[in-house]
Amino acid sequence: LSVGALQQAAGTFTQQARPLTEDLEQLAGLTRIRGLITGAEGDLVLLGDAEPGKPPLQLADFVVAVRNAYGTSPDYHGAPGCSIDPREGENDPFAIQQVRVFGIPHNCPMAARFVALDYEMKKVSAGILSLAADLRSLFDLHRMAVGFCRGNLDQERSLVSVHRFWFHARHAEHAPYSEGTGIVWIRSAVMVDLLTEREFLDATGKKTGSAPADSSAEQFAASMTALLAGDGIVRYVELRNAFRLIEVAGILKYKGVPPERLQYLLDDYPAPAVSVPEYVGDIRREEKGEVVCETGVSVR
């Protein structure tokens, strides 16, 4: 895909106040970028695959990634991401939580995807939403691990755990790229991991410390990571696509591609705006029940 031709064609549509064609909005149907021709002479070209049945890469995501890599405005400073956090100082800081987006505009499609998947993951961890038959929620894993019939049977037990989870780009540990004259090959594509840690919060929702996650949270994160690596859930493939476009944009910046070769992407593309919530309700699950443990009775 010629980035120069893409910019010229998209710019023509914009000047004529016409919507971009689907082919332009979907980067000519590319589903994976395997290399870039970045030489100072000639065109800037993306080399990749158009795989049937897989969601194509999105121009809107590529624009956001490039603007972040080049830091075109304060909205694009820092690593792209989001977080859903308790509102400190509230009577119940967990009831309504604040959505934070960083590194990208709050109302761009990439932000909407990040926030939606982060919120969805909270539901999955609580066992409110199921994504796969063999994926156990964190709630269920904790319930299985608590060992109700061990120790002091007269003591009431409760399941209380606060873990933080976040999506994280995983790059190959060794030689993810190879370079030639004016060309970069992506030898190992970015994957997405779900990472976790244990958090300690006070009554106001303020973080007071952290520690490594317990084994149940690690097991849940590993199961989610395996799900993220597959192609069965389209929105997870689209999440991988976004992470990979962020990587490609970083390569352009690293290779010193001058901003003027990306002028339309950096300055002129009319970025679509979508609705992204500033606050969301907390995800809570509580169950009460009785456990009757096997006992022995002796008669004298």
mmCIF file of C-alpha atoms in Angstrom:
data_model
loop_
_atom_site.group_PDB
_atom_site.id
_atom_site.type_symbol
_atom_site.label_atom_id
_atom_site.label_comp_id
_atom_site.label_asym_id
_atom_site.label_seq_id
_atom_site.Cartn_x
_atom_site.Cartn_y
_atom_site.Cartn_z
ATOM 1 C CA LEU A 1 0.000 0.000 0.000
ATOM 2 C CA SER A 2 1.503 3.315 -1.097
ATOM 3 C CA VAL A 3 1.085 5.774 1.776
ATOM 4 C CA GLY A 4 1.720 8.647 -0.628
ATOM 5 C CA ALA A 5 -1.042 7.498 -2.977
ATOM 6 C CA LEU A 6 -3.346 6.889 -0.003
ATOM 7 C CA GLN A 7 -2.786 10.421 1.294
ATOM 8 C CA GLN A 8 -3.270 11.954 -2.134
ATOM 9 C CA ALA A 9 -6.500 10.047 -2.785
ATOM 10 C CA ALA A 10 -7.894 10.699 0.688
ATOM 11 C CA GLY A 11 -6.964 14.369 0.439
ATOM 12 C CA THR A 12 -8.839 14.645 -2.846
ATOM 13 C CA PHE A 13 -11.979 13.218 -1.246
ATOM 14 C CA THR A 14 -11.610 15.604 1.694
ATOM 15 C CA GLN A 15 -11.182 18.669 -0.513
ATOM 16 C CA GLN A 16 -14.336 17.716 -2.389
ATOM 17 C CA ALA A 17 -16.197 17.240 0.920
ATOM 18 C CA ARG A 18 -16.903 13.629 0.033
ATOM 19 C CA PRO A 19 -16.647 10.731 2.477
ATOM 20 C CA LEU A 20 -13.648 8.469 2.069
ATOM 21 C CA THR A 21 -14.221 5.196 0.260
ATOM 22 C CA GLU A 22 -14.323 1.973 2.247
ATOM 23 C CA ASP A 23 -11.099 0.910 0.518
ATOM 24 C CA LEU A 24 -9.306 3.987 1.876
ATOM 25 C CA GLU A 25 -10.823 3.707 5.350
ATOM 26 C CA GLN A 26 -9.649 0.087 5.529
ATOM 27 C CA LEU A 27 -6.106 0.622 4.242
ATOM 28 C CA ALA A 28 -6.877 -1.208 0.988
ATOM 29 C CA GLY A 29 -7.954 -4.315 2.899
ATOM 30 C CA LEU A 30 -4.622 -4.985 4.619
ATOM 31 C CA THR A 31 -5.043 -7.181 7.690
ATOM 32 C CA ARG A 32 -1.381 -7.386 8.693
ATOM 33 C CA ILE A 33 1.683 -5.286 7.929
ATOM 34 C CA ARG A 34 4.884 -7.279 7.473
ATOM 35 C CA GLY A 35 7.272 -4.597 6.288
ATOM 36 C CA LEU A 36 7.813 -0.946 5.412
ATOM 37 C CA ILE A 37 9.767 0.743 2.653
ATOM 38 C CA THR A 38 10.952 3.940 4.330
ATOM 39 C CA GLY A 39 13.826 5.134 2.146
ATOM 40 C CA ALA A 40 14.286 8.868 1.672
ATOM 41 C CA GLU A 41 13.918 8.422 -2.079
ATOM 42 C CA GLY A 42 10.628 7.223 -3.477
ATOM 43 C CA ASP A 43 7.333 6.454 -1.838
ATOM 44 C CA LEU A 44 6.571 5.264 1.663
ATOM 45 C CA VAL A 45 5.039 1.797 1.263
ATOM 46 C CA LEU A 46 3.377 -0.655 3.644
ATOM 47 C CA LEU A 47 3.928 -4.313 2.753
ATOM 48 C CA GLY A 48 1.519 -6.886 4.114
ATOM 49 C CA ASP A 49 -1.317 -9.344 3.728
ATOM 50 C CA ALA A 50 -5.028 -9.092 3.001
ATOM 51 C CA GLU A 51 -6.283 -12.259 4.689
ATOM 52 C CA PRO A 52 -9.863 -13.333 3.904
ATOM 53 C CA GLY A 53 -12.169 -13.422 6.898
ATOM 54 C CA LYS A 54 -10.052 -11.203 9.115
ATOM 55 C CA PRO A 55 -10.972 -7.604 10.009
ATOM 56 C CA PRO A 56 -8.913 -5.084 8.012
ATOM 57 C CA LEU A 57 -6.698 -2.436 9.538
ATOM 58 C CA GLN A 58 -8.380 0.932 9.952
ATOM 59 C CA LEU A 59 -7.129 4.264 8.610
ATOM 60 C CA ALA A 60 -8.595 6.066 11.639
ATOM 61 C CA ASP A 61 -6.450 3.896 13.949
ATOM 62 C CA PHE A 62 -3.368 4.383 11.792
ATOM 63 C CA VAL A 63 -3.816 8.160 11.880
ATOM 64 C CA VAL A 64 -4.140 8.155 15.675
ATOM 65 C CA ALA A 65 -1.057 5.914 15.971
ATOM 66 C CA VAL A 66 1.025 8.145 13.701
ATOM 67 C CA ARG A 67 -0.061 11.306 15.513
ATOM 68 C CA ASN A 68 0.873 9.696 18.820
ATOM 69 C CA ALA A 69 4.282 8.615 17.511
ATOM 70 C CA TYR A 70 4.995 12.158 16.314
ATOM 71 C CA GLY A 71 3.358 13.848 19.338
ATOM 72 C CA THR A 72 1.345 16.281 17.241
ATOM 73 C CA SER A 73 -0.526 17.760 20.242
ATOM 74 C CA PRO A 74 -0.853 17.231 24.023
ATOM 75 C CA ASP A 75 -3.665 14.734 23.373
ATOM 76 C CA TYR A 76 -1.101 12.487 21.684
ATOM 77 C CA HIS A 77 1.634 12.565 24.333
ATOM 78 C CA GLY A 78 2.506 9.352 26.161
ATOM 79 C CA ALA A 79 1.760 5.705 25.494
ATOM 80 C CA PRO A 80 -1.803 5.115 24.225
ATOM 81 C CA GLY A 81 -4.101 3.462 26.718
ATOM 82 C CA CYS A 82 -6.957 3.790 29.158
ATOM 83 C CA SER A 83 -7.817 3.070 32.771
ATOM 84 C CA ILE A 84 -11.032 2.726 34.770
ATOM 85 C CA ASP A 85 -10.409 3.816 38.351
ATOM 86 C CA PRO A 86 -12.281 4.553 41.594
ATOM 87 C CA ARG A 87 -13.122 8.211 42.164
ATOM 88 C CA GLU A 88 -11.034 9.238 45.132
ATOM 89 C CA GLY A 89 -12.796 11.152 47.879
ATOM 90 C CA GLU A 90 -16.330 9.912 47.118
ATOM 91 C CA ASN A 91 -18.471 8.261 49.802
ATOM 92 C CA ASP A 92 -18.383 5.110 47.684
ATOM 93 C CA PRO A 93 -15.437 5.602 45.324
ATOM 94 C CA PHE A 94 -16.133 2.290 43.592
ATOM 95 C CA ALA A 95 -19.820 2.798 42.736
ATOM 96 C CA ILE A 96 -19.210 5.093 39.762
ATOM 97 C CA GLN A 97 -15.694 4.933 38.347
ATOM 98 C CA GLN A 98 -13.821 7.391 36.185
ATOM 99 C CA VAL A 99 -12.611 6.565 32.692
ATOM 100 C CA ARG A 100 -9.201 7.950 31.778
ATOM 101 C CA VAL A 101 -7.769 7.878 28.254
ATOM 102 C CA PHE A 102 -4.160 8.829 27.629
ATOM 103 C CA GLY A 103 -1.884 9.196 24.630
ATOM 104 C CA ILE A 104 -4.859 9.544 22.267
ATOM 105 C CA PRO A 105 -8.013 11.716 22.129
ATOM 106 C CA HIS A 106 -10.805 10.632 24.463
ATOM 107 C CA ASN A 107 -13.346 10.513 21.617
ATOM 108 C CA CYS A 108 -11.467 8.586 18.913
ATOM 109 C CA PRO A 109 -12.495 5.060 17.792
ATOM 110 C CA MET A 110 -9.318 3.545 19.251
ATOM 111 C CA ALA A 111 -10.154 4.995 22.674
ATOM 112 C CA ALA A 112 -13.703 3.676 22.417
ATOM 113 C CA ARG A 113 -12.351 0.187 21.677
ATOM 114 C CA PHE A 114 -9.855 0.294 24.553
ATOM 115 C CA VAL A 115 -12.480 1.441 27.072
ATOM 116 C CA ALA A 116 -15.136 -1.029 25.910
ATOM 117 C CA LEU A 117 -12.766 -3.992 26.131
ATOM 118 C CA ASP A 118 -11.386 -2.890 29.491
ATOM 119 C CA TYR A 119 -14.923 -2.644 30.883
ATOM 120 C CA GLU A 120 -15.879 -5.959 29.299
ATOM 121 C CA MET A 121 -12.872 -7.608 30.899
ATOM 122 C CA LYS A 122 -14.138 -6.513 34.337
ATOM 123 C CA LYS A 123 -17.388 -8.363 33.633
ATOM 124 C CA VAL A 124 -15.505 -11.454 32.480
ATOM 125 C CA SER A 125 -13.306 -11.497 35.594
ATOM 126 C CA ALA A 126 -16.425 -11.310 37.791
ATOM 127 C CA GLY A 127 -18.068 -14.164 35.911
ATOM 128 C CA ILE A 128 -20.936 -11.944 34.762
ATOM 129 C CA LEU A 129 -19.967 -12.421 31.108
ATOM 130 C CA SER A 130 -18.597 -15.638 29.608
ATOM 131 C CA LEU A 131 -16.368 -15.605 26.523
ATOM 132 C CA ALA A 132 -15.510 -19.301 26.324
ATOM 133 C CA ALA A 133 -16.677 -22.487 27.994
ATOM 134 C CA ASP A 134 -13.212 -23.289 29.343
ATOM 135 C CA LEU A 135 -12.437 -19.749 30.590
ATOM 136 C CA ARG A 136 -12.960 -19.599 34.361
ATOM 137 C CA SER A 137 -13.639 -16.186 35.852
ATOM 138 C CA LEU A 138 -11.440 -14.779 38.587
ATOM 139 C CA PHE A 139 -14.438 -14.945 40.908
ATOM 140 C CA ASP A 140 -14.829 -18.681 40.337
ATOM 141 C CA LEU A 141 -11.102 -19.352 40.576
ATOM 142 C CA HIS A 142 -10.993 -17.617 43.957
ATOM 143 C CA ARG A 143 -14.041 -19.519 45.120
ATOM 144 C CA MET A 144 -12.420 -22.822 44.139
ATOM 145 C CA ALA A 145 -9.162 -21.926 45.877
ATOM 146 C CA VAL A 146 -10.538 -20.666 49.182
ATOM 147 C CA GLY A 147 -10.847 -24.110 50.780
ATOM 148 C CA PHE A 148 -14.039 -23.708 52.815
ATOM 149 C CA CYS A 149 -13.743 -27.048 54.570
ATOM 150 C CA ARG A 150 -10.218 -26.564 55.851
ATOM 151 C CA GLY A 151 -9.083 -24.992 59.092
ATOM 152 C CA ASN A 152 -11.489 -23.458 61.598
ATOM 153 C CA LEU A 153 -14.966 -24.463 60.406
ATOM 154 C CA ASP A 154 -16.670 -22.078 62.832
ATOM 155 C CA GLN A 155 -15.192 -19.011 61.150
ATOM 156 C CA GLU A 156 -17.246 -17.212 58.496
ATOM 157 C CA ARG A 157 -15.256 -16.737 55.301
ATOM 158 C CA SER A 158 -15.540 -14.144 52.570
ATOM 159 C CA LEU A 159 -13.886 -13.709 49.191
ATOM 160 C CA VAL A 160 -12.273 -10.269 48.984
ATOM 161 C CA SER A 161 -9.731 -9.470 46.327
ATOM 162 C CA VAL A 162 -8.698 -6.365 44.401
ATOM 163 C CA HIS A 163 -6.639 -6.971 41.290
ATOM 164 C CA ARG A 164 -5.794 -4.648 38.462
ATOM 165 C CA PHE A 165 -5.736 -5.986 34.912
ATOM 166 C CA TRP A 166 -4.524 -4.282 31.762
ATOM 167 C CA PHE A 167 -3.834 -5.113 28.117
ATOM 168 C CA HIS A 168 -0.169 -4.894 27.186
ATOM 169 C CA ALA A 169 1.736 -5.215 23.912
ATOM 170 C CA ARG A 170 4.153 -8.150 23.830
ATOM 171 C CA HIS A 171 7.093 -7.879 21.447
ATOM 172 C CA ALA A 172 9.400 -10.732 20.535
ATOM 173 C CA GLU A 173 12.335 -11.000 22.907
ATOM 174 C CA HIS A 174 14.896 -11.462 20.142
ATOM 175 C CA ALA A 175 15.234 -9.633 16.822
ATOM 176 C CA PRO A 176 11.619 -8.689 16.054
ATOM 177 C CA TYR A 177 12.830 -6.647 13.063
ATOM 178 C CA SER A 178 15.345 -6.978 10.263
ATOM 179 C CA GLU A 179 16.538 -4.002 8.240
ATOM 180 C CA GLY A 180 17.922 -3.474 4.803
ATOM 181 C CA THR A 181 18.568 -0.343 2.780
ATOM 182 C CA GLY A 182 15.412 1.699 3.186
ATOM 183 C CA ILE A 183 13.292 -1.254 4.309
ATOM 184 C CA VAL A 184 12.201 -2.758 7.618
ATOM 185 C CA TRP A 185 10.760 -6.266 7.914
ATOM 186 C CA ILE A 186 8.570 -7.100 10.918
ATOM 187 C CA ARG A 187 9.671 -10.628 11.670
ATOM 188 C CA SER A 188 7.445 -11.182 14.702
ATOM 189 C CA ALA A 189 4.109 -9.412 15.054
ATOM 190 C CA VAL A 190 3.032 -7.759 18.290
ATOM 191 C CA MET A 191 0.746 -9.864 20.464
ATOM 192 C CA VAL A 192 -1.464 -8.729 23.338
ATOM 193 C CA ASP A 193 -1.135 -9.977 26.916
ATOM 194 C CA LEU A 194 -3.416 -9.429 29.874
ATOM 195 C CA LEU A 195 -1.233 -8.456 32.836
ATOM 196 C CA THR A 196 -2.225 -8.202 36.471
ATOM 197 C CA GLU A 197 -1.105 -7.109 39.903
ATOM 198 C CA ARG A 198 -2.699 -6.962 43.331
ATOM 199 C CA GLU A 199 -3.724 -3.516 44.572
ATOM 200 C CA PHE A 200 -4.249 -2.179 48.068
ATOM 201 C CA LEU A 201 -6.764 0.659 48.353
ATOM 202 C CA ASP A 202 -7.983 2.630 51.335
ATOM 203 C CA ALA A 203 -11.633 3.422 52.059
ATOM 204 C CA THR A 204 -11.497 6.481 49.792
ATOM 205 C CA GLY A 205 -10.310 4.471 46.779
ATOM 206 C CA LYS A 206 -6.746 5.796 46.959
ATOM 207 C CA LYS A 207 -4.045 3.301 46.064
ATOM 208 C CA THR A 208 -1.753 2.640 49.014
ATOM 209 C CA GLY A 209 0.419 -0.104 47.562
ATOM 210 C CA SER A 210 0.725 -3.088 45.281
ATOM 211 C CA ALA A 211 2.035 -6.632 45.262
ATOM 212 C CA PRO A 212 2.350 -9.524 42.817
ATOM 213 C CA ALA A 213 -0.976 -11.039 41.824
ATOM 214 C CA ASP A 214 -2.147 -14.219 43.491
ATOM 215 C CA SER A 215 -2.187 -17.517 41.610
ATOM 216 C CA SER A 216 -5.880 -17.276 40.711
ATOM 217 C CA ALA A 217 -5.425 -13.869 39.078
ATOM 218 C CA GLU A 218 -2.351 -15.117 37.224
ATOM 219 C CA GLN A 219 -4.333 -18.110 35.956
ATOM 220 C CA PHE A 220 -7.176 -15.879 34.777
ATOM 221 C CA ALA A 221 -4.729 -13.516 33.039
ATOM 222 C CA ALA A 222 -3.016 -16.441 31.296
ATOM 223 C CA SER A 223 -6.352 -17.800 30.049
ATOM 224 C CA MET A 224 -7.350 -14.377 28.736
ATOM 225 C CA THR A 225 -3.961 -13.988 27.028
ATOM 226 C CA ALA A 226 -4.519 -17.294 25.209
ATOM 227 C CA LEU A 227 -7.933 -16.043 24.081
ATOM 228 C CA LEU A 228 -6.410 -12.763 22.883
ATOM 229 C CA ALA A 229 -3.960 -14.691 20.698
ATOM 230 C CA GLY A 230 -6.684 -16.396 18.685
ATOM 231 C CA ASP A 231 -8.932 -15.237 15.866
ATOM 232 C CA GLY A 232 -12.247 -16.408 17.308
ATOM 233 C CA ILE A 233 -13.299 -13.067 18.818
ATOM 234 C CA VAL A 234 -13.240 -10.311 16.201
ATOM 235 C CA ARG A 235 -12.963 -7.430 18.672
ATOM 236 C CA TYR A 236 -9.793 -9.003 20.087
ATOM 237 C CA VAL A 237 -8.331 -9.267 16.583
ATOM 238 C CA GLU A 238 -9.165 -5.557 16.151
ATOM 239 C CA LEU A 239 -7.374 -4.831 19.435
ATOM 240 C CA ARG A 240 -4.280 -6.617 18.105
ATOM 241 C CA ASN A 241 -4.592 -4.587 14.896
ATOM 242 C CA ALA A 242 -4.540 -1.346 16.872
ATOM 243 C CA PHE A 243 -1.459 -2.412 18.846
ATOM 244 C CA ARG A 244 0.298 -3.387 15.623
ATOM 245 C CA LEU A 245 -0.484 -0.048 13.963
ATOM 246 C CA ILE A 246 0.985 1.696 17.015
ATOM 247 C CA GLU A 247 4.120 -0.387 16.427
ATOM 248 C CA VAL A 248 4.256 0.559 12.725
ATOM 249 C CA ALA A 249 3.876 4.251 13.558
ATOM 250 C CA GLY A 250 6.719 3.945 16.053
ATOM 251 C CA ILE A 251 8.923 2.416 13.348
ATOM 252 C CA LEU A 252 8.187 5.375 11.048
ATOM 253 C CA LYS A 253 9.255 7.779 13.768
ATOM 254 C CA TYR A 254 12.313 5.690 14.673
ATOM 255 C CA LYS A 255 13.431 5.527 11.037
ATOM 256 C CA GLY A 256 13.235 9.303 10.800
ATOM 257 C CA VAL A 257 10.446 9.537 8.230
ATOM 258 C CA PRO A 258 9.965 13.333 8.018
ATOM 259 C CA PRO A 259 6.536 14.730 9.008
ATOM 260 C CA GLU A 260 6.060 16.317 5.585
ATOM 261 C CA ARG A 261 5.819 12.832 4.069
ATOM 262 C CA LEU A 262 2.880 12.203 6.411
ATOM 263 C CA GLN A 263 1.240 15.615 6.240
ATOM 264 C CA TYR A 264 -2.271 14.414 5.465
ATOM 265 C CA LEU A 265 -2.195 11.814 8.247
ATOM 266 C CA LEU A 266 -0.690 14.214 10.770
ATOM 267 C CA ASP A 267 -2.653 17.365 9.954
ATOM 268 C CA ASP A 268 -5.471 17.051 7.451
ATOM 269 C CA TYR A 269 -7.287 13.767 8.006
ATOM 270 C CA PRO A 270 -10.728 14.538 9.534
ATOM 271 C CA ALA A 271 -10.534 12.209 12.508
ATOM 272 C CA PRO A 272 -13.928 10.672 13.325
ATOM 273 C CA ALA A 273 -15.350 11.397 16.771
ATOM 274 C CA VAL A 274 -17.327 8.801 18.700
ATOM 275 C CA SER A 275 -18.991 8.714 22.098
ATOM 276 C CA VAL A 276 -16.807 7.403 24.917
ATOM 277 C CA PRO A 277 -18.140 7.500 28.496
ATOM 278 C CA GLU A 278 -16.345 9.552 31.117
ATOM 279 C CA TYR A 279 -17.794 7.433 33.935
ATOM 280 C CA VAL A 280 -19.007 3.833 34.206
ATOM 281 C CA GLY A 281 -20.725 1.867 36.932
ATOM 282 C CA ASP A 282 -18.669 -0.525 38.985
ATOM 283 C CA ILE A 283 -18.866 -4.261 38.313
ATOM 284 C CA ARG A 284 -19.675 -6.091 41.528
ATOM 285 C CA ARG A 285 -20.667 -9.666 42.233
ATOM 286 C CA GLU A 286 -21.694 -10.998 45.606
ATOM 287 C CA GLU A 287 -22.954 -14.439 46.478
ATOM 288 C CA LYS A 288 -24.063 -15.851 49.801
ATOM 289 C CA GLY A 289 -24.490 -19.490 50.642
ATOM 290 C CA GLU A 290 -23.738 -22.319 53.017
ATOM 291 C CA VAL A 291 -21.164 -25.055 52.693
ATOM 292 C CA VAL A 292 -21.831 -28.333 54.509
ATOM 293 C CA CYS A 293 -18.507 -30.034 55.067
ATOM 294 C CA GLU A 294 -18.098 -33.772 55.457
ATOM 295 C CA THR A 295 -17.853 -34.590 59.150
ATOM 296 C CA GLY A 296 -17.391 -37.633 61.281
ATOM 297 C CA VAL A 297 -19.520 -38.443 64.345
ATOM 298 C CA SER A 298 -18.289 -40.719 67.112
ATOM 299 C CA VAL A 299 -20.693 -42.365 69.572
ATOM 300 C CA ARG A 300 -19.603 -43.460 73.016
#
